[in-house]
């Protein structure tokens, strides 16, 4: 018997590189399927029933969401979504598909890219099912959240693990935890800011991040006593590396350096609070009147917790806060758009993914 035939079957490559293929699941928060009241209500229920978003006992959460928030907030939110909606759909989803296509092109045939939303469609479950059909050696999960938080990145992790827990064959799974300090991410926002700063002088720069309840930050303090919601966020180190508030202040420091801003000419603050329990401070809507009292007439506003324009950037920061600012005596409020599907955002993702392989 010819043992060479047994040792090396014909037409089968043993080159490791020939069988390696990487799946990439890019994940953003989510959007209603349409700005209609039923679709907005459906989205709110799925989003807010997530125990990592509203971290109270299930029964209390169910009653709060299904009996109070979803029924009464959906009609109001639907009107706002109609302002945001484009003829071709939700901006978040439009930019998501554009990023998927551009990223697939630059990564090439050794990668398979799928888009998912944590809530609604396209779902994480469907995205992973599509990747499962491929001959993948690994899957890289890229949540589109620059700063880690349990309610965003942590929720994506949990949903991914729920979906794959019963897979018979599991490729290697890698999660991107955060990218707030990636040079190209910072450069992207710096370049956008400098574009507006070249057009006119701004008295002050506001960096507004999505807020979180203080209790979620406290629960994430593994030291048990480091978090004080104050000077502890002045530096990002091993003790607070997963603290969302500290990561936001670090993002501001990096952007301030890139923009060349002087001390006292910028503010870090937090938006989108819900309910009566304390959220991380300072609150953006309370910072604005304080600025106008100091004589600030023009503001350049960033939303560096978001990589794609959405309700929280275009409407909340771009329109609602502008209205507050002008009502308080301000003259010019300018929102800096998100990275969306820009070339530098694609370059950022390409670098993040290739370094993870």
Coordinates of C-alpha atoms in Angstrom, one line a residue:
X1 CA 0.0 0.0 0.0
X2 CA 1.2 3.5 -0.9
X3 CA 1.3 5.2 2.5
X4 CA 2.0 8.6 0.9
X5 CA -1.5 8.7 -0.4
X6 CA -2.8 8.2 3.2
X7 CA -0.5 10.8 4.6
X8 CA -1.3 13.4 2.0
X9 CA -4.8 13.2 0.3
X10 CA -4.9 14.7 -3.2
X11 CA -6.3 18.2 -3.7
X12 CA -6.6 19.0 0.0
X13 CA -4.5 21.9 1.2
X14 CA -2.9 21.7 4.7
X15 CA -1.8 25.3 4.5
X16 CA -3.2 26.9 7.7
X17 CA -3.6 30.3 6.0
X18 CA -5.8 28.7 3.3
X19 CA -8.5 27.7 5.8
X20 CA -8.5 30.8 8.0
X21 CA -11.5 33.1 7.5
X22 CA -12.6 35.7 10.0
X23 CA -16.2 36.8 10.7
X24 CA -16.8 40.4 11.8
X25 CA -20.1 41.4 13.5
X26 CA -20.4 45.2 13.8
X27 CA -23.1 46.2 16.3
X28 CA -24.9 49.5 17.0
X29 CA -27.6 50.2 19.5
X30 CA -30.7 49.9 17.3
X31 CA -33.6 51.9 15.8
X32 CA -37.3 51.4 15.2
X33 CA -38.2 49.8 11.9
X34 CA -40.3 52.9 11.1
X35 CA -41.3 56.1 12.9
X36 CA -44.8 54.8 13.4
X37 CA -46.1 54.7 17.0
X38 CA -46.5 50.8 17.0
X39 CA -42.9 50.3 15.8
X40 CA -41.5 52.9 18.2
X41 CA -43.4 51.3 21.0
X42 CA -42.0 47.9 20.1
X43 CA -38.5 49.3 20.0
X44 CA -38.9 51.0 23.4
X45 CA -40.2 47.8 25.0
X46 CA -37.3 45.7 23.7
X47 CA -34.7 48.3 24.5
X48 CA -35.9 49.3 28.0
X49 CA -36.8 45.8 29.1
X50 CA -33.1 44.9 28.9
X51 CA -32.0 44.4 32.5
X52 CA -28.7 46.0 31.8
X53 CA -30.4 49.2 30.6
X54 CA -32.9 49.5 33.4
X55 CA -31.4 47.5 36.2
X56 CA -34.4 47.1 38.6
X57 CA -36.3 43.9 39.5
X58 CA -38.1 42.3 36.5
X59 CA -41.7 42.8 37.7
X60 CA -41.0 46.5 38.5
X61 CA -39.3 46.9 35.2
X62 CA -42.1 45.2 33.3
X63 CA -44.8 47.4 34.9
X64 CA -42.7 50.6 34.4
X65 CA -42.0 49.9 30.7
X66 CA -45.3 48.3 29.6
X67 CA -47.8 50.3 31.7
X68 CA -46.1 53.7 31.7
X69 CA -43.2 54.4 29.5
X70 CA -44.1 52.5 26.3
X71 CA -47.7 53.6 26.1
X72 CA -47.2 57.2 26.9
X73 CA -43.7 57.9 25.5
X74 CA -44.1 56.1 22.2
X75 CA -46.4 58.8 20.5
X76 CA -44.1 61.6 21.6
X77 CA -40.9 59.6 20.5
X78 CA -42.6 58.7 17.2
X79 CA -43.0 62.5 16.3
X80 CA -39.3 63.0 17.1
X81 CA -38.3 60.0 15.0
X82 CA -40.3 61.4 12.1
X83 CA -38.0 64.5 12.2
X84 CA -35.0 62.3 12.2
X85 CA -36.1 59.9 9.5
X86 CA -34.7 60.2 6.0
X87 CA -36.5 59.2 2.8
X88 CA -34.4 56.0 2.7
X89 CA -34.9 55.2 6.4
X90 CA -33.2 55.5 9.8
X91 CA -29.8 57.3 9.6
X92 CA -28.4 54.8 12.1
X93 CA -29.3 51.9 9.8
X94 CA -28.3 53.7 6.6
X95 CA -24.9 54.5 8.0
X96 CA -24.6 51.0 9.4
X97 CA -25.1 49.3 6.0
X98 CA -22.8 51.8 4.3
X99 CA -20.0 51.0 6.9
X100 CA -20.6 47.3 6.4
X101 CA -20.1 47.5 2.6
X102 CA -17.1 49.8 2.8
X103 CA -15.5 47.7 5.6
X104 CA -16.0 44.5 3.5
X105 CA -14.2 46.1 0.6
X106 CA -11.2 47.2 2.6
X107 CA -10.9 43.9 4.6
X108 CA -11.1 41.7 1.5
X109 CA -12.1 38.1 1.0
X110 CA -10.5 36.8 4.1
X111 CA -13.3 38.5 6.1
X112 CA -17.0 38.3 6.2
X113 CA -18.7 41.4 7.6
X114 CA -22.3 41.4 9.0
X115 CA -24.3 44.3 10.5
X116 CA -26.4 43.9 13.6
X117 CA -28.4 46.1 16.0
X118 CA -28.6 45.2 19.7
X119 CA -32.4 46.0 19.5
X120 CA -34.7 45.4 16.6
X121 CA -33.4 44.6 13.1
X122 CA -31.0 43.4 11.8
X123 CA -30.7 41.4 15.0
X124 CA -27.5 40.0 16.5
X125 CA -29.1 36.5 16.3
X126 CA -29.6 36.8 12.5
X127 CA -26.1 38.3 12.0
X128 CA -24.5 35.4 13.9
X129 CA -26.6 32.9 12.0
X130 CA -25.3 34.3 8.7
X131 CA -21.7 34.1 10.0
X132 CA -22.3 30.6 11.2
X133 CA -22.9 29.5 7.6
X134 CA -19.4 30.4 6.7
X135 CA -16.2 28.4 7.3
X136 CA -14.9 30.7 9.9
X137 CA -11.9 30.3 12.2
X138 CA -13.0 33.2 14.4
X139 CA -15.6 35.9 14.9
X140 CA -14.8 39.4 16.1
X141 CA -17.6 41.3 17.7
X142 CA -17.3 45.1 17.4
X143 CA -19.8 47.0 19.4
X144 CA -20.0 50.6 18.1
X145 CA -19.6 52.1 21.6
X146 CA -16.3 54.0 22.1
X147 CA -16.6 53.8 25.9
X148 CA -17.5 50.5 27.7
X149 CA -20.7 50.5 29.7
X150 CA -22.7 47.6 31.0
X151 CA -25.8 49.0 29.4
X152 CA -24.3 49.1 25.9
X153 CA -21.2 47.0 25.3
X154 CA -22.0 44.7 28.2
X155 CA -25.5 44.1 26.8
X156 CA -24.0 43.2 23.4
X157 CA -21.7 40.7 25.0
X158 CA -24.6 39.1 26.9
X159 CA -26.8 38.8 23.8
X160 CA -23.9 37.3 21.7
X161 CA -23.3 34.6 24.4
X162 CA -27.0 33.8 24.6
X163 CA -27.2 33.2 20.9
X164 CA -24.0 31.0 20.6
X165 CA -24.4 29.0 23.9
X166 CA -26.0 26.1 22.1
X167 CA -23.8 26.0 19.0
X168 CA -22.2 22.6 18.6
X169 CA -19.1 24.1 17.0
X170 CA -17.8 27.4 18.4
X171 CA -15.1 29.3 16.5
X172 CA -12.9 31.6 18.5
X173 CA -14.9 34.6 19.7
X174 CA -13.2 38.0 20.3
X175 CA -14.9 41.1 21.7
X176 CA -13.7 44.7 21.2
X177 CA -14.2 46.2 24.6
X178 CA -13.7 49.9 23.8
X179 CA -11.8 52.2 21.4
X180 CA -12.0 55.6 22.9
X181 CA -8.3 56.1 22.7
X182 CA -7.7 54.8 19.2
X183 CA -5.7 57.5 17.4
X184 CA -7.8 57.5 14.3
X185 CA -11.1 57.7 16.3
X186 CA -9.8 60.8 18.0
X187 CA -8.4 62.2 14.8
X188 CA -11.7 61.8 13.1
X189 CA -13.5 63.9 15.6
X190 CA -10.6 66.4 15.9
X191 CA -10.7 66.9 12.1
X192 CA -14.5 67.5 12.2
X193 CA -14.1 70.0 15.0
X194 CA -11.3 71.9 13.3
X195 CA -13.4 72.3 10.2
X196 CA -16.0 74.3 12.2
X197 CA -13.3 76.1 14.3
X198 CA -11.7 77.3 11.0
X199 CA -15.0 78.9 10.0
X200 CA -15.6 81.0 13.2
X201 CA -14.5 81.5 16.8
X202 CA -16.4 79.6 19.5
X203 CA -16.5 80.8 23.1
X204 CA -16.8 77.3 24.5
X205 CA -16.8 73.6 23.5
X206 CA -19.2 71.1 25.0
X207 CA -18.5 67.4 25.0
X208 CA -21.9 65.8 25.7
X209 CA -22.0 62.0 26.4
X210 CA -24.9 59.7 26.9
X211 CA -25.7 59.4 30.6
X212 CA -26.1 56.5 33.0
X213 CA -27.6 56.1 36.4
X214 CA -25.0 56.6 39.1
X215 CA -25.9 53.2 40.6
X216 CA -24.6 51.4 37.4
X217 CA -21.3 53.1 37.8
X218 CA -21.1 52.2 41.5
X219 CA -22.0 48.5 40.7
X220 CA -19.1 48.4 38.2
X221 CA -16.5 49.6 40.8
X222 CA -14.8 46.3 41.5
X223 CA -12.6 48.0 44.1
X224 CA -15.7 48.7 46.2
X225 CA -14.5 52.2 47.2
X226 CA -12.7 54.0 44.4
X227 CA -15.6 55.6 42.6
X228 CA -16.5 59.0 44.1
X229 CA -18.0 60.7 40.9
X230 CA -15.4 63.4 41.2
X231 CA -11.6 63.7 40.9
X232 CA -11.4 59.9 40.6
X233 CA -12.2 60.4 36.9
X234 CA -9.3 62.8 36.4
X235 CA -7.1 59.9 35.4
X236 CA -7.9 56.6 33.7
X237 CA -5.9 53.7 35.3
X238 CA -6.3 50.1 36.4
X239 CA -8.7 51.0 39.1
X240 CA -11.3 52.8 36.9
X241 CA -10.5 51.5 33.5
X242 CA -14.0 50.1 33.0
X243 CA -15.8 53.1 34.5
X244 CA -17.9 54.7 31.8
X245 CA -17.7 58.2 33.4
X246 CA -13.9 58.0 33.7
X247 CA -13.6 56.8 30.1
X248 CA -15.7 59.8 28.9
X249 CA -13.5 62.3 30.7
X250 CA -10.4 60.5 29.1
X251 CA -12.0 60.9 25.7
X252 CA -12.5 64.6 26.4
X253 CA -8.8 65.0 27.4
X254 CA -7.6 63.3 24.2
X255 CA -9.9 65.5 22.1
X256 CA -8.9 68.6 23.9
X257 CA -5.3 67.9 23.2
X258 CA -6.0 67.3 19.5
X259 CA -8.0 70.4 19.2
X260 CA -5.6 72.5 21.2
X261 CA -8.2 73.9 23.6
X262 CA -7.2 76.0 26.6
X263 CA -8.3 75.0 30.1
X264 CA -11.6 76.5 31.0
X265 CA -12.9 76.7 27.4
X266 CA -14.6 73.3 27.4
X267 CA -17.0 71.2 29.5
X268 CA -17.7 67.5 29.8
X269 CA -21.3 66.7 30.5
X270 CA -24.0 64.0 30.2
X271 CA -27.4 63.8 28.5
X272 CA -30.5 61.7 28.1
X273 CA -31.3 61.0 31.7
X274 CA -34.5 59.2 32.6
X275 CA -36.4 59.1 35.8
X276 CA -35.8 60.7 39.2
X277 CA -32.8 58.7 40.4
X278 CA -29.4 60.5 40.1
X279 CA -27.5 60.0 36.9
X280 CA -23.9 60.9 36.3
X281 CA -23.2 64.6 36.4
X282 CA -22.9 67.3 35.2
X283 CA -26.1 67.3 33.2
X284 CA -25.9 68.9 29.8
X285 CA -29.2 70.7 30.1
X286 CA -28.1 72.3 33.4
X287 CA -24.6 73.2 32.0
X288 CA -26.1 75.3 29.2
X289 CA -27.7 78.0 31.4
X290 CA -24.5 78.2 33.4
X291 CA -22.5 78.9 30.3
X292 CA -24.8 81.7 29.1
X293 CA -24.7 83.3 32.5
X294 CA -20.9 83.5 32.1
X295 CA -21.4 85.3 28.8
X296 CA -20.9 82.4 26.4
X297 CA -22.5 83.3 23.1
X298 CA -21.2 80.5 20.8
X299 CA -20.8 76.8 21.5
X300 CA -19.3 73.9 19.5
X301 CA -21.0 70.7 20.6
X302 CA -19.5 67.2 20.3
X303 CA -21.2 63.8 21.0
X304 CA -18.2 61.5 21.3
X305 CA -20.2 58.6 22.7
X306 CA -21.8 58.0 19.3
X307 CA -20.1 57.0 16.0
X308 CA -23.3 57.5 13.9
X309 CA -25.8 60.4 14.0
X310 CA -29.1 59.4 15.6
X311 CA -31.8 60.7 17.8
X312 CA -29.4 61.6 20.6
X313 CA -27.1 63.6 18.4
X314 CA -29.1 65.2 15.6
X315 CA -32.2 65.9 17.7
X316 CA -31.2 66.1 21.3
X317 CA -27.8 67.8 21.0
X318 CA -28.3 69.4 17.7
X319 CA -31.8 70.8 18.1
X320 CA -33.2 70.5 21.7
X321 CA -30.0 71.8 23.4
X322 CA -29.7 74.5 20.7
X323 CA -33.2 75.7 21.6
X324 CA -32.3 75.8 25.3
X325 CA -29.1 77.7 24.6
X326 CA -30.8 80.3 22.4
X327 CA -33.6 80.7 25.0
X328 CA -31.0 81.4 27.6
X329 CA -29.4 84.1 25.5
X330 CA -26.9 82.2 23.4
X331 CA -26.4 83.1 19.8
X332 CA -24.8 80.2 17.9
X333 CA -24.9 76.5 18.8
X334 CA -23.1 74.1 16.3
X335 CA -23.3 70.3 16.5
X336 CA -20.3 68.4 15.2
X337 CA -21.6 65.5 13.3
X338 CA -20.6 61.9 14.1
X339 CA -18.1 59.8 12.1
X340 CA -20.9 58.1 10.3
X341 CA -19.5 56.3 7.2
X342 CA -16.4 58.5 6.8
X343 CA -13.1 57.2 5.5
X344 CA -11.4 57.7 8.8
X345 CA -14.0 55.7 10.6
X346 CA -13.5 52.8 8.1
X347 CA -9.8 53.1 8.7
X348 CA -10.3 53.0 12.4
X349 CA -12.4 49.8 12.2
X350 CA -10.0 48.2 9.8
X351 CA -7.1 48.8 12.2
X352 CA -9.1 47.6 15.2
X353 CA -10.2 44.4 13.5
X354 CA -6.8 43.5 11.9
X355 CA -5.0 44.0 15.3
X356 CA -7.6 41.6 16.9
X357 CA -6.9 38.8 14.3

